Every structure is written in C-alpha cells, then in structure tokens.
Amino acid sequence: MRAAAGHGASFLALPLLLLLVVSAEARSAAAAGRRKGEGTRYSVMAFHAAGDGKTDDSKAFEETWDSACRDSGGATVYVPEGRTFLLGETKLQGPCKSPITMQVDGDIVAPSSIWGLKSLTSLLAFYRVDNLTVDGSGQIDGRGAPWWDCYNKKKCHYRPQLVSFSFCNGLRVTNIRLKDSADKHMSVFECSQVQVHNVTVVAPRDSPNTDGITMGASDHVRISSCNIHSGDDCVSILTGTTDVNVTDVMCGPGHGISVGSLGGAGEKQTMVERITVSNCNFFNTMTGVRIKSWQGGRGKANTFLFTDLNMTEVRYPIYIDQFYCPQGNCPEREGGVAITDARFINIRGTSSEQEAIQILCSKSVPCHGIFLHNVDLSWANHTAPTKAKILNAQGRVAGKVKPQVRFRGL
Ligand SMILES: *[C@@H]1O[C@H](CO)[C@@H](O)[C@H](O)[C@H]1NC(C)=O
Ligand SMILES: *[C@@H]1O[C@H](CO)[C@@H](O)[C@H](O)[C@H]1NC(C)=O
Ligand SMILES: *[C@@H]1O[C@H](CO)[C@@H](O)[C@H](O)[C@H]1NC(C)=O
Ligand SMILES: *[C@@H]1O[C@H](CO)[C@@H](O)[C@H](O)[C@H]1NC(C)=O
Ligand SMILES: *[C@@H]1O[C@H](CO)[C@@H](O)[C@H](O)[C@H]1NC(C)=O
C-alpha cells in the first residue's frame, strides 16, 4: 500500500488502495479460520512466517499482530503447533480495537547467540494492550546460556527479558511454558487485573537474575497453579504493587517468593500493600517467603499474609531483611522502608540452615505487627532444633511456633 501511495498519482491511488485493502482482507480471511462465536484467527503463517526455527519471523509476527489488533471482533493471533519460530525483538503494541488473544501452540526461540541490543528490551514485548490473553501449549525458549556467560564475565550490561507486559488492563496468561530466559522470564509493569495460571518456567538454578515472574507498579494480580524453577526469585513483587495473590505455586530451585528489593536508589516513596502467598511448595530455595529492602529507603510495605506453605530444605523459610545488600558493602544508614502487618500462618517443613527464621529490621524504622501462628520448621538432616534471629521487630506468636520466637519490647 505504501508503494502505491508513493506513486503520487492521487486519482489512481484511491481505487488502487481500496483494491489492495479488499484483497488483503480476502487473503487473511481465506488464510485464517473463523471459529464459531469467536473472532477471526490470524495465523502467522498467512503473514509469511517461515516457522523453520532458522528464519527470523519477528516481522511476520508484528504484521500478524497489527492486523489482529485492528480487528474489532476479538481476533486471535495464531502460532501453530508443530513448528518453531525464531524471533528477535518483537514489539506487539496496542491499543487494539477489541480484546485480543495470542494463541501460542507452536514453539518460539530466541537467537542462539547474543543478539544486538543497546538497551533493555524483551523478545516479546507487549505494550499498551488491554484485555489480552496469551494462551497455548507452546514453549518460549530464551536460549539464555550465552547471555548468562556474558553477564558473569561482566561483559553484558543489558540482557533481554523473555516476555514483558507494560501498561495493560485485563491480562490473562495461561498454560504456556517459558524456558532459559537471558534475564527475567515474565515481567508485568503498570498493569491492572492480571491473571497468570498454569504457567511453567524452567531455567538452571545457577542462571543469573532469571526470575520467573516479576511485577511492579501493578494491582489486582493473581498467580495460580504455576511451576517455577529458576536461578532467582520464582515471583518478585516490586514497588507500587497492591493486591497480589500467589497461590498453588511450586517454587524451586530459585530464591523463593520475594517482595522487593524495596527502597533502592531512584525510588522516591516505596509502597507495597496487600500481598498474599498461600498453598505453595518451596523446594531447595534460598528463601521461602521474603521481604527485602535497602537501608535508607522511604515508604511503606504492609498487609502481608503468608499461609499454608510447605518448605523442603529451604535455606531461610521466613525472611525479612531491612539491610538488603547483595554485594555486601553497604554502610549503615538511617531510615528505611516501614514494614508492618506481616502474618505467617501454617508454615511447615525443613530448612537447610539452622537459623530458619530471620526477621532483621533496622533500629530507626523497626518492623511492627509481625504475627506467627502454627509454624513448624526443623533443620534438615540435623537433630538440633532450628533457631530464629529477630532484630528490632515487634510482634506476637500464637499456637505452636518452632523455632521459638521471642519479640522484645521496642
Ligand atoms: C477491555 O475490557 C473492559 C472491561 O470489560 C472494557 O471496558 C474495555 O472497553 C475493553 N477494552 C478493549 C480494548 O477491549
Ligand atoms: C497446563 O498447561 C500444560 C502445558 O500447556 C497443559 O498440558 C495442561 O493441560 C494444562 N493444565 C490444565 C489443568 O489446564
Ligand atoms: C486476593 O485474595 C483476597 C482475599 O481472598 C481477595 O479479597 C482479593 O480479591 C484477591 N485478589 C486477587 C487479585 O485475586
Ligand atoms: C511438602 O513437600 C514435600 C517434598 O516435596 C512433599 O513430599 C510433601 O508431600 C509436601 N506436603 C504437602 C502437605 O504438600
Ligand atoms: C540431607 O540428606 C540427604 C540424604 O543424604 C541429601 O540428599 C540432602 O542433600 C541433605 N540436605 C541437606 C540440606 O543437607
């Protein structure tokens, strides 16, 4: 169409344009099936994707997306089963005319070596798309090994995430499998009403920063029935996030389910509220449930419920850390993110370290309203009892709590 308009002969261009639009529609309607009660299905194959695992299909995906996005009848972008699609950075932008589905039944792979990037991005970047469903039995493989190596040698500053969603309302991600991202597997930023269900994430335990699902500045998020095995947090919840429920997640290996780190440089006023983690299994993770913040940060993190959790050889099953400092060289600083109202109920299993519970809060901004009820943690492969380390925290215990926890008056 652009070529026709470029000829400049306006009397010719209009009919030609119409003709081209009609034929394009006829082509996509013919190539794409219409299913009863649902919108048009736009297969990436109809937009010249090769699906051979070798040809870069990013353009074909973007063109398919653009057509489906302009459709006002609730269209589906279809990635067919039995094929593998090689993608580079692929931008799937909204706003779209109506709810849209991306059905990923085929497999998607990233390039097998470092691909040219100068800034943060993702393999699949959804931007400003409302009422989006991403579903399917396909796998998205980030082939991250060369990136991890490059990062570990301090040669790569930026690494691409696998799938990112930014600025969205109404998102459902179901059934897909994410593997070996160069960086985080799924990120959700500035989104509202998000459901992630039956998603699998798999990456080696020593792959750097390969969080399963990370979110920030988002609200009303539900993550259920997911299997996450990675090199970093299974789920991480960052500043500006409220009303998150994480339930029925198998986590491990990995670093656990984390809130934070909060209050780092560049965060003016941290806020995280109403986070529930329930009915989860942690296997061989670094922490179980954790709230971490930097010294000197500002803002608040409150109303947490961690309940019905099963820990197996988790280093620190219960962990609050107001002195987060991964490089271990942070000077003591005044102030901090105020952590209040965190309840830990029905948490059982084993720790791999003796100090299974760590609640380490600062003198200037102590933690308040910590509540432990029916906690039973034993030290894996040891007969000696587990211990708790409590610093500058106010709270209470009820029922049986093992290890023994004593809150002193502040
Ligand atoms: C998304 O869904 C909401 C709620 O049903 C609706 O108000 C809105 O118009 C929809 N937007 C699009 C682009 O489909
Ligand atoms: C979960 O996802 C997997 C992989 O796509 C699929 O095989 C399985 O049927 C799904 N389970 C449910 C309960 O939908
Ligand atoms: C989270 O669970 C709480 C308590 O059951 C419920 O009120 C809230 O609506 C849930 N939020 C989401 C996003 O699922
Ligand atoms: C807790 O995890 C262990 C190890 O994976 C498992 O054997 C056990 O059945 C789990 N318990 C519950 C109540 O899920
Ligand atoms: C506990 O012992 C078992 C069996 O020897 C071993 O596989 C496991 O790694 C040990 N766990 C810890 C935390 O030491």
Coordinates of C-alpha atoms and ligand atoms in Angstrom, one line a residue:
M1 CA 0.0 0.0 0.0
R2 CA 2.8 2.3 0.8
A3 CA 4.3 1.7 -2.6
A4 CA 1.0 2.6 -4.3
A5 CA 0.6 5.8 -2.4
G6 CA 4.2 6.6 -3.2
H7 CA 3.5 7.0 -6.9
G8 CA 1.9 10.3 -6.1
A9 CA -0.9 10.0 -8.8
S10 CA -3.8 10.7 -6.4
F11 CA -6.6 9.9 -8.9
L12 CA -5.1 6.4 -9.3
A13 CA -4.0 5.9 -5.7
L14 CA -7.5 5.8 -4.1
P15 CA -9.1 3.0 -6.2
L16 CA -5.8 1.1 -6.1
L17 CA -5.7 1.5 -2.3
L18 CA -9.3 0.1 -2.0
L19 CA -8.4 -2.8 -4.2
L20 CA -5.4 -3.6 -2.1
V21 CA -7.3 -3.4 1.1
V22 CA -10.0 -5.7 -0.2
S23 CA -7.6 -8.2 -1.4
A24 CA -5.6 -8.1 1.8
E25 CA -8.8 -8.8 3.7
A26 CA -9.8 -11.6 1.4
R27 CA -6.4 -13.1 1.8
S28 CA -6.4 -13.0 5.6
A29 CA -10.0 -14.3 5.8
A30 CA -9.1 -17.1 3.5
A31 CA -5.9 -18.0 5.4
A32 CA -7.4 -17.6 8.8
G33 CA -10.2 -19.7 10.1
R34 CA -13.2 -18.3 11.7
R35 CA -14.4 -20.2 14.7
K36 CA -17.9 -20.2 15.9
G37 CA -18.7 -17.4 18.4
E38 CA -15.1 -16.2 18.2
G39 CA -13.3 -13.6 16.2
T40 CA -11.1 -14.1 13.2
R41 CA -8.0 -16.2 13.6
Y42 CA -4.9 -14.6 12.1
S43 CA -2.2 -17.3 11.6
V44 CA 1.4 -16.1 11.5
M45 CA 1.8 -18.4 8.5
A46 CA -0.6 -16.3 6.5
F47 CA 1.8 -13.4 7.1
H48 CA 4.8 -15.3 5.7
A49 CA 6.3 -16.7 8.9
A50 CA 8.7 -19.5 8.0
G51 CA 8.4 -21.4 11.2
D52 CA 11.5 -23.3 10.4
G53 CA 13.5 -22.3 13.5
K54 CA 16.1 -20.5 11.3
T55 CA 14.4 -17.6 9.6
D56 CA 13.7 -14.6 11.7
D57 CA 9.9 -14.4 11.9
S58 CA 9.7 -11.2 14.0
K59 CA 8.4 -9.1 11.1
A60 CA 5.7 -11.7 10.3
F61 CA 4.6 -11.8 14.0
E62 CA 4.4 -8.0 14.1
E63 CA 2.4 -7.8 10.9
T64 CA 0.0 -10.5 12.1
W65 CA -0.4 -8.7 15.4
D66 CA -1.1 -5.4 13.7
S67 CA -3.9 -6.9 11.6
A68 CA -5.4 -8.7 14.6
C69 CA -5.1 -5.6 16.7
R70 CA -7.1 -3.5 14.1
D71 CA -9.9 -6.1 14.1
S72 CA -12.8 -5.0 16.2
G73 CA -14.2 -8.5 16.5
G74 CA -11.9 -10.0 19.2
A75 CA -9.3 -11.6 17.0
T76 CA -6.7 -14.3 17.7
V77 CA -3.1 -14.3 16.6
Y78 CA -2.3 -17.9 16.0
V79 CA 1.1 -19.5 16.3
P80 CA 0.6 -23.1 15.0
E81 CA 1.6 -26.3 16.7
G82 CA 4.4 -28.4 15.3
R83 CA 6.6 -25.5 14.2
T84 CA 9.4 -23.5 15.7
F85 CA 9.6 -19.7 15.2
L86 CA 12.8 -17.8 15.6
L87 CA 12.2 -14.3 16.8
G88 CA 14.4 -11.3 17.6
E89 CA 13.0 -8.3 19.5
T90 CA 9.2 -8.4 18.7
K91 CA 7.0 -5.5 19.6
L92 CA 3.3 -6.1 20.0
Q93 CA 1.7 -2.8 20.6
G94 CA -1.7 -1.5 21.4
P95 CA -4.2 -0.1 21.9
C96 CA -6.2 -2.6 20.0
K97 CA -9.8 -2.3 18.8
S98 CA -11.1 -5.1 21.0
P99 CA -10.0 -7.9 23.3
I100 CA -7.2 -9.9 21.6
T101 CA -5.7 -13.4 22.1
M102 CA -2.3 -14.7 21.2
Q103 CA -2.6 -18.5 21.0
V104 CA 0.9 -19.9 21.1
D105 CA 0.7 -23.6 20.3
G106 CA 4.0 -23.7 18.4
D107 CA 7.4 -23.1 19.9
I108 CA 9.2 -19.8 19.9
V109 CA 13.0 -19.5 20.2
A110 CA 15.4 -16.6 20.7
P111 CA 18.6 -16.4 18.7
S112 CA 21.1 -18.9 19.9
S113 CA 23.9 -16.3 20.3
I114 CA 24.0 -12.7 21.7
W115 CA 21.7 -10.5 19.7
G116 CA 22.4 -6.9 19.1
L117 CA 21.0 -4.7 21.8
K118 CA 21.8 -1.4 23.3
S119 CA 19.0 -1.0 25.8
L120 CA 16.6 -3.0 27.9
T121 CA 14.0 -4.9 25.9
S122 CA 12.3 -8.3 25.5
L123 CA 11.9 -11.0 23.0
L124 CA 8.1 -10.5 23.1
A125 CA 7.2 -7.0 24.3
F126 CA 3.5 -6.3 24.7
Y127 CA 2.9 -2.6 25.2
R128 CA -0.4 -0.8 26.0
V129 CA -2.6 -3.8 25.2
D130 CA -5.8 -4.2 27.1
N131 CA -7.9 -7.3 27.5
L132 CA -5.1 -9.5 26.2
T133 CA -5.0 -13.3 26.6
V134 CA -1.8 -15.3 25.9
D135 CA -2.5 -18.9 25.9
G136 CA -1.3 -22.2 24.4
S137 CA 0.7 -25.3 24.8
G138 CA 3.8 -23.9 23.2
Q139 CA 7.2 -23.1 24.7
I140 CA 9.1 -19.9 24.5
D141 CA 12.8 -20.6 24.8
G142 CA 15.2 -17.6 25.5
R143 CA 18.3 -19.7 24.9
G144 CA 19.9 -17.7 27.6
A145 CA 23.2 -19.6 28.2
P146 CA 25.5 -17.2 26.2
W147 CA 23.9 -14.2 27.9
W148 CA 24.5 -15.7 31.4
D149 CA 28.1 -16.3 30.5
C150 CA 28.5 -12.8 29.1
Y151 CA 26.9 -11.4 32.2
N152 CA 29.0 -13.4 34.6
K153 CA 32.1 -12.2 32.7
K154 CA 30.8 -8.6 33.3
K155 CA 30.6 -8.0 29.5
C156 CA 26.9 -7.7 29.1
H157 CA 25.1 -4.8 30.8
Y158 CA 21.7 -5.3 29.3
R159 CA 20.0 -8.6 28.8
P160 CA 16.6 -9.1 27.2
Q161 CA 13.7 -10.4 29.2
L162 CA 11.7 -13.1 27.6
V163 CA 8.1 -11.8 27.7
S164 CA 7.1 -8.4 29.0
F165 CA 3.7 -6.7 29.5
S166 CA 3.7 -3.0 30.2
F167 CA 0.8 -0.6 30.6
C168 CA -2.1 -3.0 30.4
N169 CA -5.6 -3.6 31.8
G170 CA -7.0 -7.1 31.8
L171 CA -4.3 -9.6 31.1
R172 CA -4.5 -13.4 31.2
V173 CA -1.5 -15.7 30.7
T174 CA -2.3 -19.4 30.7
N175 CA -0.6 -22.7 30.1
I176 CA 2.5 -21.6 28.2
R177 CA 6.0 -22.7 29.1
L178 CA 8.9 -20.3 29.4
K179 CA 12.4 -21.5 29.4
D180 CA 16.0 -20.2 29.8
S181 CA 15.5 -16.5 29.6
A182 CA 18.6 -14.4 29.3
D183 CA 17.1 -12.3 32.2
K184 CA 13.7 -12.3 33.8
H185 CA 11.1 -14.7 32.2
M186 CA 8.0 -12.6 32.5
S187 CA 7.6 -9.0 33.6
V188 CA 4.5 -7.1 34.4
F189 CA 4.8 -3.3 34.7
E190 CA 1.9 -0.8 35.2
C191 CA -0.8 -3.4 34.7
S192 CA -4.1 -3.9 36.4
Q193 CA -6.3 -7.1 36.6
V194 CA -3.7 -9.7 35.8
Q195 CA -4.1 -13.5 35.9
V196 CA -1.3 -15.9 35.4
H197 CA -2.4 -19.6 35.5
N198 CA -0.7 -22.9 34.9
V199 CA 2.4 -21.3 33.5
T200 CA 5.7 -23.2 33.7
V201 CA 9.1 -21.5 34.0
V202 CA 12.3 -23.6 33.8
A203 CA 15.9 -22.3 34.0
P204 CA 19.0 -23.7 35.7
R205 CA 19.5 -22.9 39.4
D206 CA 22.7 -21.0 38.7
S207 CA 21.4 -18.8 35.8
P208 CA 21.8 -15.2 36.9
N209 CA 18.7 -13.0 37.6
T210 CA 16.3 -15.3 35.8
D211 CA 13.3 -14.5 37.9
G212 CA 10.1 -16.4 37.0
I213 CA 7.5 -13.6 37.2
T214 CA 8.3 -10.1 38.3
M215 CA 5.9 -7.2 38.7
G216 CA 6.0 -3.6 39.6
A217 CA 3.5 -0.7 39.7
S218 CA 0.6 -3.1 39.2
D219 CA -2.5 -4.1 41.0
H220 CA -5.1 -6.9 41.3
V221 CA -2.7 -9.7 40.2
R222 CA -3.4 -13.4 40.7
I223 CA -0.8 -16.1 40.1
S224 CA -2.1 -19.6 40.4
S225 CA -1.0 -23.2 39.7
C226 CA 2.4 -22.4 38.3
N227 CA 5.6 -24.4 38.3
I228 CA 8.7 -22.2 38.6
H229 CA 12.3 -23.4 38.7
S230 CA 14.8 -20.7 38.1
G231 CA 18.1 -19.1 39.2
D232 CA 16.4 -16.2 41.0
D233 CA 13.1 -15.3 42.6
C234 CA 10.2 -17.5 41.5
V235 CA 7.9 -14.5 41.9
S236 CA 9.1 -11.0 42.8
I237 CA 6.9 -8.1 43.7
L238 CA 8.3 -4.6 43.3
T239 CA 7.3 -1.1 44.4
G240 CA 3.9 0.3 43.5
T241 CA 2.1 -3.0 43.6
T242 CA -1.0 -3.8 45.6
D243 CA -3.5 -6.7 45.9
V244 CA -1.5 -9.7 44.7
N245 CA -2.4 -13.3 45.4
V246 CA 0.1 -16.0 44.7
T247 CA -1.4 -19.5 45.2
D248 CA -0.6 -23.1 44.4
V249 CA 2.9 -22.4 43.1
M250 CA 5.7 -25.0 43.1
C251 CA 8.9 -22.9 43.6
G252 CA 12.4 -24.3 43.4
P253 CA 15.2 -24.2 42.7
G254 CA 15.3 -20.5 43.0
H255 CA 15.4 -17.7 45.5
G256 CA 11.8 -18.0 46.7
I257 CA 8.8 -15.6 46.5
S258 CA 10.1 -12.1 47.3
V259 CA 8.7 -8.7 48.0
G260 CA 11.4 -6.2 46.9
S261 CA 14.0 -5.3 47.0
L262 CA 12.3 -2.0 48.0
G263 CA 13.6 1.4 48.6
G264 CA 16.6 1.3 46.4
A265 CA 18.2 4.3 44.7
G266 CA 15.6 6.0 42.4
E267 CA 12.6 5.0 44.4
K268 CA 11.2 8.1 46.0
Q269 CA 8.4 6.6 48.0
T270 CA 8.0 2.9 48.1
M271 CA 4.6 1.3 48.5
V272 CA 3.6 -2.3 48.5
E273 CA 0.3 -3.5 50.0
R274 CA -2.0 -6.5 50.4
I275 CA 0.1 -9.4 49.3
T276 CA -1.0 -13.0 50.0
V277 CA 1.1 -16.1 49.3
S278 CA -0.8 -19.3 50.0
N279 CA -0.7 -23.0 49.4
C280 CA 2.8 -23.0 47.9
N281 CA 5.6 -25.6 47.9
F282 CA 9.2 -24.5 48.2
F283 CA 11.9 -26.9 47.3
N284 CA 15.6 -26.3 47.8
T285 CA 15.2 -22.5 47.5
M286 CA 17.4 -19.8 49.1
T287 CA 14.5 -18.2 51.0
G288 CA 10.9 -19.2 51.2
V289 CA 8.9 -16.0 51.6
R290 CA 10.9 -12.8 51.9
I291 CA 10.5 -9.1 52.2
K292 CA 13.7 -7.2 51.5
S293 CA 14.5 -3.5 51.5
W294 CA 17.6 -1.3 51.2
Q295 CA 18.7 0.8 54.1
G296 CA 17.8 4.5 53.8
G297 CA 14.8 3.9 51.6
R298 CA 11.5 5.7 52.2
G299 CA 7.9 4.5 52.1
K300 CA 5.9 1.5 53.4
A301 CA 5.2 -2.2 52.8
N302 CA 2.3 -3.6 54.7
T303 CA -0.5 -6.2 55.0
F304 CA 1.1 -9.5 54.1
L305 CA -0.3 -12.9 54.6
F306 CA 1.9 -15.9 54.1
T307 CA -0.1 -19.0 54.8
D308 CA -0.2 -22.8 54.2
L309 CA 3.3 -23.1 52.9
N310 CA 5.4 -26.3 52.6
M311 CA 9.2 -25.8 52.8
T312 CA 11.7 -28.5 51.8
E313 CA 15.3 -27.8 52.5
V314 CA 14.9 -24.1 52.2
R315 CA 17.8 -22.1 53.5
Y316 CA 15.7 -19.4 55.2
P317 CA 12.0 -20.2 55.0
I318 CA 10.9 -17.0 56.7
Y319 CA 12.9 -13.9 56.0
I320 CA 12.5 -10.2 56.5
D321 CA 15.6 -8.1 55.7
Q322 CA 15.8 -4.4 56.0
F323 CA 19.5 -4.5 55.3
Y324 CA 19.4 -5.9 51.8
C325 CA 22.8 -5.5 50.3
P326 CA 23.7 -8.2 47.8
Q327 CA 27.3 -7.0 47.2
G328 CA 27.9 -6.9 51.0
N329 CA 29.5 -3.4 51.1
C330 CA 26.7 -1.1 52.3
P331 CA 27.4 1.4 55.0
E332 CA 25.0 1.8 57.9
R333 CA 22.2 4.3 57.0
E334 CA 19.4 6.0 58.8
G335 CA 15.7 5.5 57.8
G336 CA 14.2 2.6 55.8
V337 CA 11.0 1.3 54.3
A338 CA 8.5 0.7 57.1
I339 CA 7.4 -3.0 57.2
T340 CA 4.2 -3.6 59.1
D341 CA 1.5 -6.3 59.5
A342 CA 3.1 -9.4 58.1
R343 CA 1.4 -12.7 59.2
F344 CA 3.0 -16.1 58.8
I345 CA 0.5 -18.9 59.4
N346 CA 0.7 -22.7 58.9
I347 CA 4.2 -22.8 57.6
R348 CA 6.0 -26.2 57.9
G349 CA 8.8 -28.2 56.6
T350 CA 12.6 -28.1 56.7
S351 CA 15.4 -25.6 56.5
S352 CA 18.9 -26.2 55.3
E353 CA 20.3 -23.6 57.8
Q354 CA 19.8 -23.7 61.5
E355 CA 18.5 -20.1 61.7
A356 CA 15.3 -20.8 59.8
I357 CA 13.6 -17.6 60.7
Q358 CA 15.3 -14.3 60.2
I359 CA 13.5 -11.0 60.9
L360 CA 16.1 -8.3 60.7
C361 CA 14.8 -4.8 61.0
S362 CA 16.5 -1.5 61.5
K363 CA 16.8 0.5 64.7
S364 CA 15.5 3.7 63.1
V365 CA 12.4 2.0 61.3
P366 CA 11.6 -1.2 63.2
C367 CA 9.1 -3.7 61.9
H368 CA 5.7 -3.8 63.5
G369 CA 2.8 -6.3 63.6
I370 CA 4.7 -9.4 62.8
F371 CA 2.5 -12.4 63.6
L372 CA 3.5 -16.1 63.6
H373 CA 0.9 -18.8 64.1
N374 CA 1.5 -22.6 63.7
V375 CA 5.0 -22.6 62.3
D376 CA 6.9 -25.8 62.4
L377 CA 10.3 -25.8 60.8
S378 CA 13.0 -28.3 61.5
W379 CA 16.6 -28.4 60.5
A380 CA 17.1 -30.8 57.6
N381 CA 19.4 -33.8 58.4
H382 CA 20.0 -32.5 62.0
T383 CA 18.6 -33.3 65.3
A384 CA 19.4 -29.9 66.8
P385 CA 16.4 -27.5 66.8
T386 CA 16.1 -24.6 64.4
K387 CA 16.6 -21.1 65.6
A388 CA 15.2 -17.7 65.0
K389 CA 17.0 -14.4 64.7
I390 CA 14.9 -11.3 65.5
L391 CA 16.2 -7.8 65.4
N392 CA 14.2 -4.6 66.0
A393 CA 10.8 -6.2 65.4
Q394 CA 7.6 -6.1 67.4
G395 CA 5.0 -8.8 67.1
R396 CA 3.4 -11.8 68.6
V397 CA 3.2 -15.6 68.3
A398 CA 0.2 -17.9 68.7
G399 CA -0.2 -21.7 68.6
K400 CA 2.9 -23.8 68.2
V401 CA 5.9 -22.0 66.8
K402 CA 9.1 -23.8 66.1
P403 CA 11.8 -22.4 66.2
Q404 CA 10.9 -20.4 69.3
V405 CA 10.5 -16.7 68.5
R406 CA 10.7 -14.0 71.1
F407 CA 9.8 -10.4 70.4
R408 CA 11.2 -8.0 72.8
G409 CA 9.6 -4.7 73.7
L410 CA 11.0 -2.0 71.4
Ligands
LIG1 C1 -11.5 -4.2 27.9 O1 -12.5 -4.6 28.8 C2 -13.1 -3.6 29.6 C3 -14.0 -4.3 30.6 O2 -14.8 -5.3 30.0 C4 -13.8 -2.7 28.6 O3 -14.4 -1.6 29.4 C5 -12.8 -2.1 27.6 O4 -13.5 -1.3 26.7 C6 -12.1 -3.2 26.9 N1 -11.1 -2.6 26.0 C7 -10.7 -3.2 24.9 C8 -9.7 -2.5 24.1 O5 -11.2 -4.3 24.5
LIG2 C1 -1.4 -26.8 31.9 O1 -0.5 -26.5 30.9 C2 0.0 -27.6 30.2 C3 1.0 -27.2 29.2 O2 0.4 -26.3 28.3 C4 -1.1 -28.5 29.6 O3 -0.6 -29.6 29.0 C5 -2.1 -28.8 30.7 O4 -3.2 -29.5 30.2 C6 -2.6 -27.6 31.5 N1 -3.3 -28.0 32.6 C7 -4.6 -27.6 32.8 C8 -5.2 -28.1 34.1 O5 -5.1 -26.8 32.0
LIG3 C1 -6.9 -11.8 46.8 O1 -7.5 -12.5 47.8 C2 -8.3 -11.7 48.7 C3 -8.7 -12.5 49.9 O2 -9.3 -13.7 49.5 C4 -9.4 -11.2 47.8 O3 -10.2 -10.3 48.6 C5 -8.9 -10.4 46.6 O4 -9.9 -10.0 45.8 C6 -7.9 -11.3 45.8 N1 -7.3 -10.5 44.8 C7 -7.0 -11.0 43.6 C8 -6.4 -10.1 42.6 O5 -7.1 -12.2 43.3
LIG4 C1 5.7 -31.0 51.2 O1 6.8 -31.2 50.2 C2 7.3 -32.5 50.3 C3 8.6 -32.5 49.4 O2 8.3 -32.1 48.1 C4 6.3 -33.5 49.9 O3 6.8 -34.8 49.9 C5 5.1 -33.3 50.8 O4 4.0 -34.2 50.3 C6 4.6 -31.9 50.8 N1 3.5 -31.8 51.7 C7 2.3 -31.2 51.4 C8 1.3 -31.1 52.5 O5 2.1 -30.7 50.3
LIG5 C1 20.1 -34.3 53.6 O1 20.5 -35.6 53.3 C2 20.1 -36.1 52.1 C3 20.4 -37.6 52.0 O2 21.8 -37.8 52.3 C4 20.8 -35.3 51.0 O3 20.4 -35.7 49.7 C5 20.5 -33.8 51.2 O4 21.2 -33.0 50.2 C6 20.8 -33.3 52.6 N1 20.3 -32.0 52.7 C7 20.9 -31.0 53.4 C8 20.3 -29.7 53.4 O5 22.0 -31.2 53.9

